[in-house]
């Protein structure tokens, strides 16, 4: 068949862009800089382990920050196999049913679709004074979830 090379290149470019948006292990898009004792220090580009930290900003806002390793993204891609093409990177906020960090009864409070090149997110809470924790991973199929890391309460 006579396929236009420009169309083929555009399709490849779109596929590459879609894969980058799924890649939670890629470095931040803007150069991340930390200020420590009046010195600028570049943030490490390749984390050594997966982690997700949840912090309270005030009664109505919480902040999540994370590091995901390349190995974990590759493991997710292999595990999801045929579902990988529909998988979406998601930050899932879980609410403890009795407001304690010792109870295992949690419900999904909110799913937030995220993308590669981002390593933190602020979340507004309509219900202050509740206990939350978060998990990060890939949502796929019929409300299925592949977890990469979980946070503290």
PDB file of C-alpha atoms in Angstrom, residues 18-124:
ATOM      1  CA  UNK A  18       0.979   8.839  24.845  1.00  0.00           C
ATOM      2  CA  UNK A  19       3.624   6.496  26.268  1.00  0.00           C
ATOM      3  CA  UNK A  20       5.472   9.423  27.889  1.00  0.00           C
ATOM      4  CA  UNK A  21       2.266  10.577  29.599  1.00  0.00           C
ATOM      5  CA  UNK A  22       1.933   7.082  31.135  1.00  0.00           C
ATOM      6  CA  UNK A  23       5.551   6.932  32.287  1.00  0.00           C
ATOM      7  CA  UNK A  24       5.515   7.922  35.969  1.00  0.00           C
ATOM      8  CA  UNK A  25       9.263   7.199  36.254  1.00  0.00           C
ATOM      9  CA  UNK A  26      10.344   9.955  33.892  1.00  0.00           C
ATOM     10  CA  UNK A  27      11.980  13.027  35.416  1.00  0.00           C
ATOM     11  CA  UNK A  28       9.890  16.170  35.977  1.00  0.00           C
ATOM     12  CA  UNK A  29       9.333  18.230  32.843  1.00  0.00           C
ATOM     13  CA  UNK A  30      10.701  21.402  34.428  1.00  0.00           C
ATOM     14  CA  UNK A  31      14.083  21.234  36.146  1.00  0.00           C
ATOM     15  CA  UNK A  32      13.303  20.551  39.790  1.00  0.00           C
ATOM     16  CA  UNK A  33      15.438  22.488  42.207  1.00  0.00           C
ATOM     17  CA  UNK A  34      15.602  22.219  45.961  1.00  0.00           C
ATOM     18  CA  UNK A  35      16.877  25.039  48.118  1.00  0.00           C
ATOM     19  CA  UNK A  36      18.867  23.756  51.056  1.00  0.00           C
ATOM     20  CA  UNK A  37      20.758  26.134  53.327  1.00  0.00           C
ATOM     21  CA  UNK A  38      20.794  28.836  50.637  1.00  0.00           C
ATOM     22  CA  UNK A  39      22.277  26.424  48.070  1.00  0.00           C
ATOM     23  CA  UNK A  40      20.471  25.067  45.036  1.00  0.00           C
ATOM     24  CA  UNK A  41      20.667  21.295  44.753  1.00  0.00           C
ATOM     25  CA  UNK A  42      19.335  19.374  41.750  1.00  0.00           C
ATOM     26  CA  UNK A  43      16.743  16.765  42.606  1.00  0.00           C
ATOM     27  CA  UNK A  44      17.885  13.182  41.836  1.00  0.00           C
ATOM     28  CA  UNK A  45      16.537  12.119  38.440  1.00  0.00           C
ATOM     29  CA  UNK A  46      16.371   8.371  39.078  1.00  0.00           C
ATOM     30  CA  UNK A  47      14.792   7.334  42.373  1.00  0.00           C
ATOM     31  CA  UNK A  48      16.117   4.196  44.059  1.00  0.00           C
ATOM     32  CA  UNK A  49      12.781   3.033  45.469  1.00  0.00           C
ATOM     33  CA  UNK A  50       9.079   3.708  45.089  1.00  0.00           C
ATOM     34  CA  UNK A  51       7.479   5.989  47.631  1.00  0.00           C
ATOM     35  CA  UNK A  52       4.331   8.041  48.064  1.00  0.00           C
ATOM     36  CA  UNK A  53       4.047  10.603  50.846  1.00  0.00           C
ATOM     37  CA  UNK A  54       0.804  12.289  51.877  1.00  0.00           C
ATOM     38  CA  UNK A  55       0.974  15.542  53.868  1.00  0.00           C
ATOM     39  CA  UNK A  56      -1.692  17.803  55.335  1.00  0.00           C
ATOM     40  CA  UNK A  57      -1.508  21.396  54.155  1.00  0.00           C
ATOM     41  CA  UNK A  58      -4.629  22.570  56.026  1.00  0.00           C
ATOM     42  CA  UNK A  59      -8.066  21.077  56.861  1.00  0.00           C
ATOM     43  CA  UNK A  60      -9.199  21.362  53.228  1.00  0.00           C
ATOM     44  CA  UNK A  61      -6.037  20.490  51.263  1.00  0.00           C
ATOM     45  CA  UNK A  62      -3.567  17.606  51.244  1.00  0.00           C
ATOM     46  CA  UNK A  63      -0.381  17.242  49.234  1.00  0.00           C
ATOM     47  CA  UNK A  64       0.944  14.024  47.712  1.00  0.00           C
ATOM     48  CA  UNK A  65       4.497  13.635  46.401  1.00  0.00           C
ATOM     49  CA  UNK A  66       6.060  10.502  44.957  1.00  0.00           C
ATOM     50  CA  UNK A  67       8.996   8.785  43.315  1.00  0.00           C
ATOM     51  CA  UNK A  68       8.437   5.807  41.030  1.00  0.00           C
ATOM     52  CA  UNK A  69      11.343   3.732  39.702  1.00  0.00           C
ATOM     53  CA  UNK A  70      11.815   2.752  36.076  1.00  0.00           C
ATOM     54  CA  UNK A  71      11.792  -0.914  37.165  1.00  0.00           C
ATOM     55  CA  UNK A  72       8.293  -0.562  38.655  1.00  0.00           C
ATOM     56  CA  UNK A  73       6.871   1.017  35.501  1.00  0.00           C
ATOM     57  CA  UNK A  74       8.387  -1.776  33.382  1.00  0.00           C
ATOM     58  CA  UNK A  75       6.973  -4.395  35.799  1.00  0.00           C
ATOM     59  CA  UNK A  76       3.507  -2.790  35.547  1.00  0.00           C
ATOM     60  CA  UNK A  77       3.749  -2.747  31.743  1.00  0.00           C
ATOM     61  CA  UNK A  78       4.657  -6.456  31.682  1.00  0.00           C
ATOM     62  CA  UNK A  79       1.968  -7.408  34.235  1.00  0.00           C
ATOM     63  CA  UNK A  80      -0.794  -5.499  32.487  1.00  0.00           C
ATOM     64  CA  UNK A  81       0.238  -6.907  29.075  1.00  0.00           C
ATOM     65  CA  UNK A  82      -2.768  -6.396  26.780  1.00  0.00           C
ATOM     66  CA  UNK A  83      -4.359  -3.917  29.200  1.00  0.00           C
ATOM     67  CA  UNK A  84      -1.345  -1.572  29.082  1.00  0.00           C
ATOM     68  CA  UNK A  85      -2.674   0.333  26.067  1.00  0.00           C
ATOM     69  CA  UNK A  86      -5.777   1.396  28.054  1.00  0.00           C
ATOM     70  CA  UNK A  87      -4.037   1.868  31.426  1.00  0.00           C
ATOM     71  CA  UNK A  88      -4.059   5.367  32.929  1.00  0.00           C
ATOM     72  CA  UNK A  89      -1.718   6.657  35.649  1.00  0.00           C
ATOM     73  CA  UNK A  90      -3.869   7.417  38.684  1.00  0.00           C
ATOM     74  CA  UNK A  91      -3.463   8.835  42.169  1.00  0.00           C
ATOM     75  CA  UNK A  92      -6.210   7.158  44.228  1.00  0.00           C
ATOM     76  CA  UNK A  93      -7.321   8.774  47.468  1.00  0.00           C
ATOM     77  CA  UNK A  94      -8.750   6.330  50.036  1.00  0.00           C
ATOM     78  CA  UNK A  95     -10.880   7.379  53.003  1.00  0.00           C
ATOM     79  CA  UNK A  96     -10.810   5.446  56.268  1.00  0.00           C
ATOM     80  CA  UNK A  97     -14.371   4.645  57.292  1.00  0.00           C
ATOM     81  CA  UNK A  98     -13.883   5.270  61.017  1.00  0.00           C
ATOM     82  CA  UNK A  99     -11.293   8.111  60.806  1.00  0.00           C
ATOM     83  CA  UNK A 100      -8.525   6.008  62.332  1.00  0.00           C
ATOM     84  CA  UNK A 101      -5.280   4.872  60.815  1.00  0.00           C
ATOM     85  CA  UNK A 102      -5.649   1.409  62.374  1.00  0.00           C
ATOM     86  CA  UNK A 103      -8.825   0.352  60.590  1.00  0.00           C
ATOM     87  CA  UNK A 104      -8.588  -1.642  57.364  1.00  0.00           C
ATOM     88  CA  UNK A 105     -12.003  -0.458  56.161  1.00  0.00           C
ATOM     89  CA  UNK A 106     -11.317   2.025  53.374  1.00  0.00           C
ATOM     90  CA  UNK A 107     -13.350   3.289  50.460  1.00  0.00           C
ATOM     91  CA  UNK A 108     -12.272   5.008  47.274  1.00  0.00           C
ATOM     92  CA  UNK A 109     -12.775   8.725  47.835  1.00  0.00           C
ATOM     93  CA  UNK A 110     -11.421   9.998  44.523  1.00  0.00           C
ATOM     94  CA  UNK A 111      -9.338   8.914  41.524  1.00  0.00           C
ATOM     95  CA  UNK A 112      -7.156  11.615  40.000  1.00  0.00           C
ATOM     96  CA  UNK A 113      -5.715  10.958  36.564  1.00  0.00           C
ATOM     97  CA  UNK A 114      -2.087  12.126  36.518  1.00  0.00           C
ATOM     98  CA  UNK A 115       0.677  11.957  33.925  1.00  0.00           C
ATOM     99  CA  UNK A 116       4.413  11.403  33.577  1.00  0.00           C
ATOM    100  CA  UNK A 117       6.738  14.282  34.383  1.00  0.00           C
ATOM    101  CA  UNK A 118       4.776  15.151  37.536  1.00  0.00           C
ATOM    102  CA  UNK A 119       5.833  14.071  41.007  1.00  0.00           C
ATOM    103  CA  UNK A 120       3.362  15.871  43.262  1.00  0.00           C
ATOM    104  CA  UNK A 121      -0.286  16.877  43.431  1.00  0.00           C
ATOM    105  CA  UNK A 122      -2.480  19.006  45.693  1.00  0.00           C
ATOM    106  CA  UNK A 123      -5.954  17.649  46.445  1.00  0.00           C
ATOM    107  CA  UNK A 124      -8.903  19.575  47.789  1.00  0.00           C
TER     108      UNK A 124
END
